[in-house]
Short mmCIF file of C-alpha atoms in Angstrom, two decimals:
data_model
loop_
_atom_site.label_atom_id
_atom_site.label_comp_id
_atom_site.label_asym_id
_atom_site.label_seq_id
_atom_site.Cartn_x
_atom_site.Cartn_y
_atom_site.Cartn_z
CA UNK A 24 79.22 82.88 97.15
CA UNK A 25 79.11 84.41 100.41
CA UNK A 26 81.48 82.95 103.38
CA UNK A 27 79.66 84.19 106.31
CA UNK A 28 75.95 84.22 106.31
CA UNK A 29 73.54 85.93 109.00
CA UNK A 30 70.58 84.55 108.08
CA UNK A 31 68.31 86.10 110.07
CA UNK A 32 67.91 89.66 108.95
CA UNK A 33 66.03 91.22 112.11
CA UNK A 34 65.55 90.20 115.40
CA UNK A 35 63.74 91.24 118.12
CA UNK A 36 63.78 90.74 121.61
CA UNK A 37 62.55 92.47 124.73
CA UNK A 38 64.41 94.62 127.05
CA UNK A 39 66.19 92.39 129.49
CA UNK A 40 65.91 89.21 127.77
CA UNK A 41 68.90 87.17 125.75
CA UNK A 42 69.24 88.36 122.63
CA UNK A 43 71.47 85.54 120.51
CA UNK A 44 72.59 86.58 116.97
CA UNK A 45 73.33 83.65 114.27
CA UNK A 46 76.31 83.17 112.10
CA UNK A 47 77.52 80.45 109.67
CA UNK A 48 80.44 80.13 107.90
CA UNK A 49 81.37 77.94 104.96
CA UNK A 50 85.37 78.25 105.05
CA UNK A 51 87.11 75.50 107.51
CA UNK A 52 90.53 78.49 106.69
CA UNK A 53 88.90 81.28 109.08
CA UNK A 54 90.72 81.07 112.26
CA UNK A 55 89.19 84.33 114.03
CA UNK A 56 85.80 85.79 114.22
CA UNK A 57 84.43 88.89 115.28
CA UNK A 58 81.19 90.50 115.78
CA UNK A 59 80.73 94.92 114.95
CA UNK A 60 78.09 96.93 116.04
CA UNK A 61 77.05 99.57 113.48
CA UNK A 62 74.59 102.13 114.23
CA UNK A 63 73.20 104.19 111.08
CA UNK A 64 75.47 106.69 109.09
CA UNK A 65 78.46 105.50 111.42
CA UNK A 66 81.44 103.04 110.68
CA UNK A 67 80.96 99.47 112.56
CA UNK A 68 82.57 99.32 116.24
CA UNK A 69 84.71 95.91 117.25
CA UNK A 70 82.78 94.55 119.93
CA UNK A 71 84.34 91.33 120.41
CA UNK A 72 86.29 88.25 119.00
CA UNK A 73 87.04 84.88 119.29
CA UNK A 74 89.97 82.62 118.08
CA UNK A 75 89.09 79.29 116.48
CA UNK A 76 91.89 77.76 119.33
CA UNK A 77 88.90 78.66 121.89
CA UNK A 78 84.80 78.36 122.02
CA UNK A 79 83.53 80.79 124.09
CA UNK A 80 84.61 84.18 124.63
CA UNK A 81 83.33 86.32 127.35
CA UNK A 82 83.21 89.97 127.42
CA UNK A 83 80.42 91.73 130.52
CA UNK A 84 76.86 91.26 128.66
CA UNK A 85 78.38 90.31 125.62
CA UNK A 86 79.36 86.73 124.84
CA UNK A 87 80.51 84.68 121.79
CA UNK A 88 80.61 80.81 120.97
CA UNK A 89 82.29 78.92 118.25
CA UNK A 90 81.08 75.52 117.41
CA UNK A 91 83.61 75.09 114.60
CA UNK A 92 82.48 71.44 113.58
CA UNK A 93 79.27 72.88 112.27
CA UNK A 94 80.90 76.50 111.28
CA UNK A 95 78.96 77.62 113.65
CA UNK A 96 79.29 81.12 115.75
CA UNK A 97 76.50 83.28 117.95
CA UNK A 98 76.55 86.31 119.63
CA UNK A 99 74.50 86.38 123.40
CA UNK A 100 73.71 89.62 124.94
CA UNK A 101 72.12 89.74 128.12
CA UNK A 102 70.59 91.48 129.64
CA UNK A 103 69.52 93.21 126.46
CA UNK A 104 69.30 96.98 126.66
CA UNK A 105 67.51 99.46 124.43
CA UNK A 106 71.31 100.93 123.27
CA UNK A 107 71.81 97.68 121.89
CA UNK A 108 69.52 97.98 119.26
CA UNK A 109 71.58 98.62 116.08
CA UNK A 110 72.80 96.26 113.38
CA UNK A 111 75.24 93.70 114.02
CA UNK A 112 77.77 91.87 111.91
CA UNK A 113 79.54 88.75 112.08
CA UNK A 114 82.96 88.56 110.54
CA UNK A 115 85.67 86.27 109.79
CA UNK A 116 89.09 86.13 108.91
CA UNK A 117 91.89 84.16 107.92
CA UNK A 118 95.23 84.56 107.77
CA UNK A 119 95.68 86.73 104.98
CA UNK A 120 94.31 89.63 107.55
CA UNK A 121 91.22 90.40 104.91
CA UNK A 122 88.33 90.13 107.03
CA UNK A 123 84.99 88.74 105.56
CA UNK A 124 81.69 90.34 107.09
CA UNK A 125 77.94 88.69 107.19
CA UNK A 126 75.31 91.36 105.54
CA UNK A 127 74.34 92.11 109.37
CA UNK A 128 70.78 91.61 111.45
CA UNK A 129 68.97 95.13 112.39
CA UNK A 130 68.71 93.79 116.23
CA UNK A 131 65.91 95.63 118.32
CA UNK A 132 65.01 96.14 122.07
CA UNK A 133 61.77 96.44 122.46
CA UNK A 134 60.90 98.32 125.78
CA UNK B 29 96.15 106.76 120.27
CA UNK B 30 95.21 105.53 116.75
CA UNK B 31 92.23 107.95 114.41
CA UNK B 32 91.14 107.69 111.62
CA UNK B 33 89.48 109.91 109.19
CA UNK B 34 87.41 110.20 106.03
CA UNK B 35 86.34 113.18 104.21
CA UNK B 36 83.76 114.05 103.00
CA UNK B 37 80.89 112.96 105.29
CA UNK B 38 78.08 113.03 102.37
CA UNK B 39 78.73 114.10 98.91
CA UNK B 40 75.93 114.53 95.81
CA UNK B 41 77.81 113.65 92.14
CA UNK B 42 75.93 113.41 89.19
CA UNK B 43 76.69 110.51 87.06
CA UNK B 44 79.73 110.60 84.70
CA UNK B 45 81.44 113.17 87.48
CA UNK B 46 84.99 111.91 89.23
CA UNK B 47 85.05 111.17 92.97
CA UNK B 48 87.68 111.25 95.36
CA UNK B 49 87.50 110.07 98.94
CA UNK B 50 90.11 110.07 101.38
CA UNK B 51 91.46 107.94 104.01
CA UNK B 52 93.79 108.93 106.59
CA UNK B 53 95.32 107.30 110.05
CA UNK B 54 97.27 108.73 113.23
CA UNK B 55 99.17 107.07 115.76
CA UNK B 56 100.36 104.32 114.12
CA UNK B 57 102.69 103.08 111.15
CA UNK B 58 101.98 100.64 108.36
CA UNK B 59 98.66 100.27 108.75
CA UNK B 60 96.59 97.71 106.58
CA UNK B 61 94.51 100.19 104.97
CA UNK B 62 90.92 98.77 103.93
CA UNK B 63 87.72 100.33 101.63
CA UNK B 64 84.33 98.91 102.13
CA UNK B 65 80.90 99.83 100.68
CA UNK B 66 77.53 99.25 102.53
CA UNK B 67 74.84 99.49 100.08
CA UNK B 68 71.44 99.62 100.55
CA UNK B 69 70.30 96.01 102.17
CA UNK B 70 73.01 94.73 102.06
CA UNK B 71 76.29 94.35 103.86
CA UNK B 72 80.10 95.14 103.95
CA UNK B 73 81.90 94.91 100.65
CA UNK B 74 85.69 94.81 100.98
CA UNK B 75 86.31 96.74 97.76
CA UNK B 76 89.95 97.05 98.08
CA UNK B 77 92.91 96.42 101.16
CA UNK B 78 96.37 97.68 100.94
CA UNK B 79 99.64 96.31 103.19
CA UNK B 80 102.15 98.80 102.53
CA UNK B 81 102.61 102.35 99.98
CA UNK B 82 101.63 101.48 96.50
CA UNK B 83 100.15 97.79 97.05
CA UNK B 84 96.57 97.77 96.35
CA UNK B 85 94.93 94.51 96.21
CA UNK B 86 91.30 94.56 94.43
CA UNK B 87 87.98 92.52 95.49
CA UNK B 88 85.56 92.90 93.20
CA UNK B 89 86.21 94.12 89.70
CA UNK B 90 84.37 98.06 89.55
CA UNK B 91 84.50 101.28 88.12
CA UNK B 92 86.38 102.28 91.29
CA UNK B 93 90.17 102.56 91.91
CA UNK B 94 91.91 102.97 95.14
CA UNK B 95 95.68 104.49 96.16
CA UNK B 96 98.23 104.79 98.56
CA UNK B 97 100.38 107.58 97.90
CA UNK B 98 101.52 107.92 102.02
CA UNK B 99 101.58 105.21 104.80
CA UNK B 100 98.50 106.57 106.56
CA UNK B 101 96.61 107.61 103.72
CA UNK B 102 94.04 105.66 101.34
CA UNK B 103 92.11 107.42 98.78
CA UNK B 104 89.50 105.99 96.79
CA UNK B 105 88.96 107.26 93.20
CA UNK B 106 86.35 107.28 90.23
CA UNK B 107 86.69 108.61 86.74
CA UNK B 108 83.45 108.22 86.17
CA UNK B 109 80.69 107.48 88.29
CA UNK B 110 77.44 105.43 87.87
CA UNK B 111 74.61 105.25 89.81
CA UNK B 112 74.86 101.96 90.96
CA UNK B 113 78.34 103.14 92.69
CA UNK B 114 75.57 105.16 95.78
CA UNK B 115 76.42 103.93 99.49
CA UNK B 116 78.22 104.13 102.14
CA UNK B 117 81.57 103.74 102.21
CA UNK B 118 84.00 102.97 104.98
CA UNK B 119 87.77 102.86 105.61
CA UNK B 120 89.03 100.67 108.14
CA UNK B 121 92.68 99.91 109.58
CA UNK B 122 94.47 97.25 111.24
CA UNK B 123 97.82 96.64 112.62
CA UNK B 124 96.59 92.17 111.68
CA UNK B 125 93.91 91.97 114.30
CA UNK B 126 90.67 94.07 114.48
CA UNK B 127 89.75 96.02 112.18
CA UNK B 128 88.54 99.82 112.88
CA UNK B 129 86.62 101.90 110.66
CA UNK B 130 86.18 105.34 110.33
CA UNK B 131 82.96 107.51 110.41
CA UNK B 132 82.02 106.96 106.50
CA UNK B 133 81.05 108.97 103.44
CA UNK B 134 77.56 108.38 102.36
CA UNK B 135 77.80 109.10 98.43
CA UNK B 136 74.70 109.90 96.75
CA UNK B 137 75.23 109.72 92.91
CA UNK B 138 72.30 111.46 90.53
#
C-alpha cells in the first residue's frame, strides 16, 4: 500500500517554463514533507520541505505547496533549467522520524 | 561538517555469495542511521533505520540484515544473496529532520 504516490512518472517541460511535480499522500499522520533530487548512480539531495503547520514554502526557483485537506503536495520550479532535469521524489514523514518516499518522476528540460 | 560514506561504489556477487556494505558518518553523534534500496523502476525502499548502537528496526521482511556495531557506522549484511537482492542501495542520516544520503553502492548480483 504505498503512502505517497507520484503518479506521474515523467514529465517534460521546456527550458524556462514551470515545471510542477505531483504528490499525494494517503496518511492524515505525516506532518512534514520533502522533495530530493536524485541524479543517476548518486544518493538523493534535500532540496526542500514543508511543515504541515504551513502551505507554501519558498526556496529561489524552487517552491512547495501543501493542500493538506486533499493530501495534496507539488513541487514548482521556475524558471526551469536544463540542470534540473533529474528524478525527483516526494517524501513524507511523521513523527517517528522514518521518512516515506514516492517512486520519483524522471523530470526533463527540454532545450 | 557532517559526511557520510559507503563503500563499495559497485560490487559484482554471484548468487549464494555474502555481502557486506558499510555505512559510516562524521561530524556528528547519534545519528539515525537509515538503508534504502532503489531498484530498477521503482523507488526508495527503507529497508532498515536504526536510533542508537544495536537498535535495528526492519521494513520489509528480506534476505538482508543490517548492524550497528559503532554510533556512526551501519553495515548492511547478506548470507546469501539472490538475484532479486540487485540495486542501488543508499544510506542516509538524520539528526530528526532531513534526511542525507550518501553516494550509494550499485550491487549487481549474477
Amino acid at each position: 500500500d504505498q503512502q505517497v504516490k507520484q503518479n506521474s512518472p515523467s514529465l517534460s517541460v521546456q527550458e524556462g517554463r514551470i515545471s510542477i511535480l505531483n504528490c499525494d499522500y494517503t496518511n492524515s499522520m505525516f506532518d512534514y514533507f520533502l522533495w530530493y533530487k536524485k541524479y543517476p548512480a548518486e544518493g538523493p539531495t534535500f532540496l526542500i520541505s514543508i511543515s504541515s503547520i504551513k502551505d507554501k514554502n519558498e526556496d529561489g526557483r524552487f517552491t512547495v505547496f501543501l493542500n493538506k485537506s486533499a493530501k495534496h503536495l507539488s513541487l514548482h520550479i521556475v524558471p526551469s533549467q536544463p540542470g534540473d532535469s533529474a528524478v525527483y521524489f516526494c517524501a513524507a514523514s511523521d513523527r517517528d522520524d522514518k521518512i516515506i518516499f514516492g517512486k520519483g518522476t524522471r523530470l526533463h528540460i527540454l532545450p | 561538517s557532517q559526511t557520510i560514506h559507503q563503500w563499495p561504489a559497485t560490487l559484482v556477487q554471484p548468487v549464494g555469495s555474502p555481502l557486506s556494505l558499510e555505512c559510516t558518518v562524521e561530524g556528528t553523534s547519534n545519528p539515525n542511521l537509515y538503508w534504502y534500496r532503489q531498484a530498477a523502476g521503482r523507488g526508495l525502499q527503507l529497508l532498515f533505520y536504526s536510533v542508537g548502537i544495536g537498535q535495528i528496526s526492519s521494513e520489509v521482511p528480506q534476505n538482508l540484515s543490517a548492524s550497528r556495531p559503532q554510533d556512526r557506522q551501519f553495515i548492511l549484511s547478506s548470507k546469501k544473496l539472490l538475484l532479486s537482492d540487485s540495486g542501488f542501495y543508499l544510506c542516509a542520516w538524520s539528526d530528526g529532520g532531513e534526511q542525507y544520503f550518501g553516494p550509494g553502492t550499485r550491487l549487481t548480483v549474477t
